[in-house]
Coordinates of C-alpha atoms in Angstrom, one line a residue:
Chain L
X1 CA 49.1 50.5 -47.7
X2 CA 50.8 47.7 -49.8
X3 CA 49.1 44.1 -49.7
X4 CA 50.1 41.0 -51.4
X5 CA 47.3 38.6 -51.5
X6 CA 48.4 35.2 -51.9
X7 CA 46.4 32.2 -53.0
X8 CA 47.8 29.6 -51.7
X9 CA 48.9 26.4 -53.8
X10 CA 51.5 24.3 -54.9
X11 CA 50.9 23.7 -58.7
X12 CA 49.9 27.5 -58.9
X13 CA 50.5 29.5 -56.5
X14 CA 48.7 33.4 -57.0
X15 CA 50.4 36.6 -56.0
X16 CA 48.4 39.8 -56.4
X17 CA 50.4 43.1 -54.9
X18 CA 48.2 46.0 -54.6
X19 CA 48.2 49.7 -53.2
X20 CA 45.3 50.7 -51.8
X21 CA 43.6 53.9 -49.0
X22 CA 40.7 54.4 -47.7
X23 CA 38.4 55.9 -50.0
X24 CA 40.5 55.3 -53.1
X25 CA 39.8 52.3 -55.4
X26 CA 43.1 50.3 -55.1
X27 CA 46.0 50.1 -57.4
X28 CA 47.8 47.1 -59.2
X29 CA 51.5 46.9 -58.6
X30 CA 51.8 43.3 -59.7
X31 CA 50.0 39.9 -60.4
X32 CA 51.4 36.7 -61.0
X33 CA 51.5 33.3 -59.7
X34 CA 54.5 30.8 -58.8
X35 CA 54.7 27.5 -60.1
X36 CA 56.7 24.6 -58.8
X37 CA 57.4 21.1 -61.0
X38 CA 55.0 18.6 -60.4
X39 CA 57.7 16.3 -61.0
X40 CA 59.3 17.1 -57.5
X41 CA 58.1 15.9 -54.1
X42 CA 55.8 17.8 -51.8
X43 CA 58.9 19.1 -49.6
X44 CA 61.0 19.9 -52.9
X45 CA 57.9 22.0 -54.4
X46 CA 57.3 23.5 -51.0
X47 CA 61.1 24.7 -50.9
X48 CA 60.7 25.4 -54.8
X49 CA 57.4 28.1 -53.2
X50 CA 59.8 29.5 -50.5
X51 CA 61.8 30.7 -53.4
X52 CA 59.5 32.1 -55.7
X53 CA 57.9 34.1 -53.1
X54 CA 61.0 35.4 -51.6
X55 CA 61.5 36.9 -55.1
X56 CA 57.9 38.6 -55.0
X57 CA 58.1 39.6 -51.4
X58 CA 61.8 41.1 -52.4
X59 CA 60.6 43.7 -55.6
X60 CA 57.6 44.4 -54.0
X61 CA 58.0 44.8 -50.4
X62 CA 54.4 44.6 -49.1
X63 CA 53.8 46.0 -45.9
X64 CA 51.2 43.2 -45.1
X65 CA 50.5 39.8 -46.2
X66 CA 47.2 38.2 -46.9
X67 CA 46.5 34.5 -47.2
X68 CA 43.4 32.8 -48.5
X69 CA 42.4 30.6 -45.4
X70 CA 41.8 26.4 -46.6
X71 CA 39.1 24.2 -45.9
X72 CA 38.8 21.2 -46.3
X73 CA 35.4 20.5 -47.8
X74 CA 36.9 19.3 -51.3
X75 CA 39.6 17.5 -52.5
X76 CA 40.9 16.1 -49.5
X77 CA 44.6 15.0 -50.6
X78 CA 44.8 18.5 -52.5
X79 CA 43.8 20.5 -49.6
X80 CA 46.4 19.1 -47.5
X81 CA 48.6 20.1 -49.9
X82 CA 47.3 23.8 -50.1
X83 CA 46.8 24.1 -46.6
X84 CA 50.9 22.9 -46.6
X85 CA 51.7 25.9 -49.0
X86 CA 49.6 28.3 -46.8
X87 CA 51.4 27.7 -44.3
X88 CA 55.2 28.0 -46.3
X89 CA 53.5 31.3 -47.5
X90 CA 52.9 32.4 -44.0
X91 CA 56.5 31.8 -42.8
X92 CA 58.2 33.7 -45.4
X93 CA 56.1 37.0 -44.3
X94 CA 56.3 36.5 -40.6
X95 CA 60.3 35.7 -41.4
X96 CA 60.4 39.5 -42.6
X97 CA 57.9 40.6 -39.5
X98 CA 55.1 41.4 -41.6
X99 CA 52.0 41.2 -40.5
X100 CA 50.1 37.9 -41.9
X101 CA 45.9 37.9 -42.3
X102 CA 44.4 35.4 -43.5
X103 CA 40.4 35.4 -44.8
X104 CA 38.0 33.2 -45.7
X105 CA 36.7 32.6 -49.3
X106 CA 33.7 34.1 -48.6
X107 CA 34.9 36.9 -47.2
X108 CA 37.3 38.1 -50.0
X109 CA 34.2 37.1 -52.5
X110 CA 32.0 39.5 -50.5
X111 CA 34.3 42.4 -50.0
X112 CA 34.9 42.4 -54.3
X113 CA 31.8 41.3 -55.5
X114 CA 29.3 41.8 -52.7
X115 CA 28.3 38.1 -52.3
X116 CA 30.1 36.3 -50.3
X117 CA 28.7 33.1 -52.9
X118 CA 30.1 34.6 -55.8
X119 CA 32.0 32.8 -58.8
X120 CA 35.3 33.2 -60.1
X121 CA 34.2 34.9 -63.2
X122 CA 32.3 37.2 -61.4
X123 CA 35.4 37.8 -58.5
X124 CA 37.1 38.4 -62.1
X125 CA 35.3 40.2 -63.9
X126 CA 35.3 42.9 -60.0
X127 CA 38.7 42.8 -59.9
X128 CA 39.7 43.5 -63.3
X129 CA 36.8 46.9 -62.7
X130 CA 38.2 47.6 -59.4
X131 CA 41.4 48.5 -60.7
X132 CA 40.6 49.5 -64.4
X133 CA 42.3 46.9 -65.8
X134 CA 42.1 46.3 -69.6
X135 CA 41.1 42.2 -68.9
X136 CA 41.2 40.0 -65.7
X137 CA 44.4 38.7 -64.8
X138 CA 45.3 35.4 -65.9
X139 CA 45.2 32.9 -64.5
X140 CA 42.0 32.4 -62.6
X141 CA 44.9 31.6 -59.3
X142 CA 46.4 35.2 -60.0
X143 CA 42.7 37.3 -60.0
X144 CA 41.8 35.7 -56.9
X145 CA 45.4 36.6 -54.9
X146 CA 44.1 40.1 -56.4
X147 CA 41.3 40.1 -54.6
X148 CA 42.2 38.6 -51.6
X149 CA 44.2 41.8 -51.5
X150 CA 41.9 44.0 -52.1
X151 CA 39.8 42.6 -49.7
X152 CA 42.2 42.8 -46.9
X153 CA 42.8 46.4 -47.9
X154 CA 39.4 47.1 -47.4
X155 CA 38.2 44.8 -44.6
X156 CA 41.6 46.1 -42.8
X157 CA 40.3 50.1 -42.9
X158 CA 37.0 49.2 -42.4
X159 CA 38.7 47.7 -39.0
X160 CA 40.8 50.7 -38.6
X161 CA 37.5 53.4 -38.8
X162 CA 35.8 51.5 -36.4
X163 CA 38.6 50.8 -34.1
X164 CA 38.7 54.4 -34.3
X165 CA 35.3 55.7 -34.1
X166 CA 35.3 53.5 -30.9
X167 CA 38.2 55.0 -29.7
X168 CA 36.7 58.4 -30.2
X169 CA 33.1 57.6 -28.7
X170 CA 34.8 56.5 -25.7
X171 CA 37.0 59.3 -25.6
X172 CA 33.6 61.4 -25.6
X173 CA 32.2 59.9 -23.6
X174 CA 34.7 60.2 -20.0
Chain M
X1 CA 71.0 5.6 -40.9
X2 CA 70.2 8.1 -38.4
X3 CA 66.0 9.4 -38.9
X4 CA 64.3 12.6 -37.3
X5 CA 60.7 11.6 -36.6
X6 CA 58.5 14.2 -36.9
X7 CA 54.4 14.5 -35.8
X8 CA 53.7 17.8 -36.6
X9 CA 51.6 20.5 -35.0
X10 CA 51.6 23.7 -33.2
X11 CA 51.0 23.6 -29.4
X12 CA 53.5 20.2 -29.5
X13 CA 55.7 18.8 -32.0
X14 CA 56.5 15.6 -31.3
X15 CA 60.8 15.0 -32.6
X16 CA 62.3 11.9 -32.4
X17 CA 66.0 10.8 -33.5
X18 CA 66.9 7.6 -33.7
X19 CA 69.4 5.7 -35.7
X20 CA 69.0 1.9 -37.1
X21 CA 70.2 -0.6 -39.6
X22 CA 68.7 -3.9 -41.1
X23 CA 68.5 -6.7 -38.7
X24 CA 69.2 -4.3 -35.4
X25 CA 67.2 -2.7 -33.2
X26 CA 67.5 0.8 -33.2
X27 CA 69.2 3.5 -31.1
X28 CA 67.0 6.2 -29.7
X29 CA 69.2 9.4 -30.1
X30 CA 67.1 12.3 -29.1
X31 CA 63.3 13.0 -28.4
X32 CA 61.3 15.8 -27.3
X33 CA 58.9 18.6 -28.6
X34 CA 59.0 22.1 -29.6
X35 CA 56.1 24.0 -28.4
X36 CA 55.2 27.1 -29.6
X37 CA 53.3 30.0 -27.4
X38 CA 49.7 30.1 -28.4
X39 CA 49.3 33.7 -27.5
X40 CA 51.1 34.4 -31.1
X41 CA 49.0 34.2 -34.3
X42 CA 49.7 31.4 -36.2
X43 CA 52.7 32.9 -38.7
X44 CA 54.5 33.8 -35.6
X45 CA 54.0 30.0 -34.0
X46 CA 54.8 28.6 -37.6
X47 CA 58.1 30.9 -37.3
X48 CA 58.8 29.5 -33.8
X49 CA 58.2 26.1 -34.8
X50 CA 61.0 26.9 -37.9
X51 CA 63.4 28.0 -35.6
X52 CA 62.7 25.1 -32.9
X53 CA 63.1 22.7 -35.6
X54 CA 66.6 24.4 -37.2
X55 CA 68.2 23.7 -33.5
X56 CA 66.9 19.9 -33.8
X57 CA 68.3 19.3 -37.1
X58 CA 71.9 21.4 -36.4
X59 CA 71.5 19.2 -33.0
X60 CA 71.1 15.7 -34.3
X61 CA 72.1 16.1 -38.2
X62 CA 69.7 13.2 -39.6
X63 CA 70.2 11.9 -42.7
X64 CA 66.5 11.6 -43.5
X65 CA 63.3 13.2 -41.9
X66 CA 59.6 11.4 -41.5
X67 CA 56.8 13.2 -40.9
X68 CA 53.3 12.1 -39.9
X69 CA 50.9 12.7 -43.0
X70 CA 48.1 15.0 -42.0
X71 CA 44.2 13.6 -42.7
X72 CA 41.4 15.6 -42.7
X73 CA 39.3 13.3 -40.3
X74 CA 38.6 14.5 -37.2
X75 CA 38.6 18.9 -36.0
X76 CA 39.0 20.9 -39.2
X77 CA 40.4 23.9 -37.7
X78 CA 43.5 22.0 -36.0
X79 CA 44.0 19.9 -39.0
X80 CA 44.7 22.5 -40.7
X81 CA 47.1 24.4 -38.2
X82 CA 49.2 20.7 -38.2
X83 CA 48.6 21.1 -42.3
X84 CA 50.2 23.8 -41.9
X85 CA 53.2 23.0 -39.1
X86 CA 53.9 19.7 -41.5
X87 CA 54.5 21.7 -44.1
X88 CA 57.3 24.2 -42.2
X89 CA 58.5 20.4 -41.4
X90 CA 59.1 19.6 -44.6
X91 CA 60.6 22.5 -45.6
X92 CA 63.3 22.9 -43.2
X93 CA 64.1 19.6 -43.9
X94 CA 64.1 20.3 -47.9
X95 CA 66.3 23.2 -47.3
X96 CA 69.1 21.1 -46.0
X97 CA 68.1 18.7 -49.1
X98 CA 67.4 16.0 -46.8
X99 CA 64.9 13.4 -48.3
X100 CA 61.8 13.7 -46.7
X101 CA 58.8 11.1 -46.6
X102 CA 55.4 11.2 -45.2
X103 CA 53.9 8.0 -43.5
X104 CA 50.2 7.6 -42.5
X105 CA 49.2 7.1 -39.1
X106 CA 48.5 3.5 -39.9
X107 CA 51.6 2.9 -41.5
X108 CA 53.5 4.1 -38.2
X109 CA 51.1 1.8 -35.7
X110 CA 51.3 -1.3 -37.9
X111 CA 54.9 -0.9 -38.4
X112 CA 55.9 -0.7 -34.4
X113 CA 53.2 -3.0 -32.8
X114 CA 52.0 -5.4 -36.1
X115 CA 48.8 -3.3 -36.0
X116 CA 47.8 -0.3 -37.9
X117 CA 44.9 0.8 -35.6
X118 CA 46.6 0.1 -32.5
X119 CA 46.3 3.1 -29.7
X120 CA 48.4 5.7 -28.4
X121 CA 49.2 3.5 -25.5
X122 CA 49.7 0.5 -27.7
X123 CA 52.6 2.6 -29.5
X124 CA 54.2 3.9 -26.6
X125 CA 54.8 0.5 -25.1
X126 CA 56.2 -0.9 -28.4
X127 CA 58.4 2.6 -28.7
X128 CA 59.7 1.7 -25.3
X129 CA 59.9 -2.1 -25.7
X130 CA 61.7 -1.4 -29.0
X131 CA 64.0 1.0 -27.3
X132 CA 64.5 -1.4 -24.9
X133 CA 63.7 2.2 -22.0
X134 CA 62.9 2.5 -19.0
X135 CA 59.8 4.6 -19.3
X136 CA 57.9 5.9 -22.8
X137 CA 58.9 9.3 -23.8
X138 CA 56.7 11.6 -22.8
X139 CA 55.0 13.6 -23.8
X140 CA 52.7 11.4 -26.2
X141 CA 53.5 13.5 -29.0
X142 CA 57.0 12.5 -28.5
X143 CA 56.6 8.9 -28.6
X144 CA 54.5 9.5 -31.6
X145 CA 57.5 11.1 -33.2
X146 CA 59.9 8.7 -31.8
X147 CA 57.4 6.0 -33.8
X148 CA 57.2 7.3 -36.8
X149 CA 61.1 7.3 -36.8
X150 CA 61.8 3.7 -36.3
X151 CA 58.6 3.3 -38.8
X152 CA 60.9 5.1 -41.4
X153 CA 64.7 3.1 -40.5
X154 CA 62.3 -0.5 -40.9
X155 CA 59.8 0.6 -44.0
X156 CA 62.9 1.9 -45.5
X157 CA 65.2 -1.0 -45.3
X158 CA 62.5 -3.0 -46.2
X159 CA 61.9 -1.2 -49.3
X160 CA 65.8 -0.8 -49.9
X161 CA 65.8 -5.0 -49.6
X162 CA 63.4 -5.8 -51.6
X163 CA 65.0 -2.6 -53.8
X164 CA 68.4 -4.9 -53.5
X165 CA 66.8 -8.3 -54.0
X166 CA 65.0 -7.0 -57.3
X167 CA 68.1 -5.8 -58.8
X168 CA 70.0 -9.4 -57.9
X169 CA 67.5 -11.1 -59.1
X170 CA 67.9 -9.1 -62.5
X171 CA 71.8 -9.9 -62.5
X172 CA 71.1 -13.3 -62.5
X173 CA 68.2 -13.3 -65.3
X174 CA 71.3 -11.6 -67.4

């Protein structure tokens, strides 16, 4: 399965492609991030997004799409903002029918590192192991859209196996 | 100048049209809301809401579109949904490079009834009064929408006044 992670934003916006199976450490089929000019309004950058991830959705051609879910605990004026891209990112996928996840922080940080209150360097410093990468990708936006990917690759057939072993104990047990 | 109003969100979004000059009241020329099925995740209601909003603006054609700016106040998890449905807003207005402004919810109640923490009611009535209709548009997100309309045509010609007198004022100093 082919999962772009996204982490949402408008200054910098991370992309992280990945193929990945069950039982198979994932690979890296590309990492970036998009950037829109901080000189333009929000709805100017936000249609400046739009594009840049119609580019990466168009080489890559993901077969799902997964979105780093906002809070609003921080930086209340930036989080609006992010939470605005998230949801420009989300359009463009369900535009092209794809299905659109999106996970929590703590849930990408646990299905990379194992702790779901792990830091950035240590998200990192998984990633760039997961895949057997020569140095984390830079920057810090463009590892965590990794992992977000990986994470959905792996929470998703962790779903799929027990969707399926419940299918098959009930299938046992008529 | 003719104004879409817009209060963002996903189970209602309030649109308002109305068009206005300095020194008149303005015209109401369309209101209602796009809803969008809450049995669909929330890229497929963010897609609806795109597509709702593309009729509105191939409808009514606005010259300028003013959305409701989203705070982080009150239920976290919807805040972020109408985050997120401001931000497909704002780019379906971008897109047609209209200009788009954001005006807090204070801004809108001060500028239709004098006071920036009148209520919901308090708005409606001016919105009708205003309007000079027989009943407030309903439902409340609508008049909401409607409000933040006129709020743009009277901040705006405000601004472009003051704009106007600044730059006479500098012709005469020459």
């Amino acid at each position: 399965m082919r999962v772009m992670g996204i982490d949402p934003g408008l200054t910098r916006c991370g992309v992280g492609v990945v193929e990945g199976r069950v039982g198979r450490p994932p690979t890296l089929i590309g990492v970036g991030v998009v950037r829109t000019p901080s000189d333009l309004d929000v709805a100017r950058r936000l249609l400046a997004l739009e594009q840049g991830l119609e580019v990466w959705l168009d080489e890559h051609r993901p077969e799902a799409v997964a979105i780093e879910r906002v809070f609003a605990q921080h930086n209340l004026a930036s989080v609006m903002d992010t939470a605005q891209a998230a949801g420009v990112a989300a359009l463009t996928a369900a535009r092209r029918g794809l299905p659109v996840t999106f996970h929590t922080p703590s849930e990408v940080k646990a299905a990379v590192t194992g702790s779901g209150s792990a830091d950035k360097a240590q998200v990192a410093a998984m990633v760039t192991r997961i895949l057997k990468l020569d140095a984390a990708p830079k920057p810090a936006d463009a590892a965590d859209a990794v992992a977000i990917a990986i994470c959905h690759v792996w929470r998703g057939s962790t779903t799929n196996r027990y969707a399926a072993a419940v299918a098959a104990a009930k299938g046992k047990n008529q």
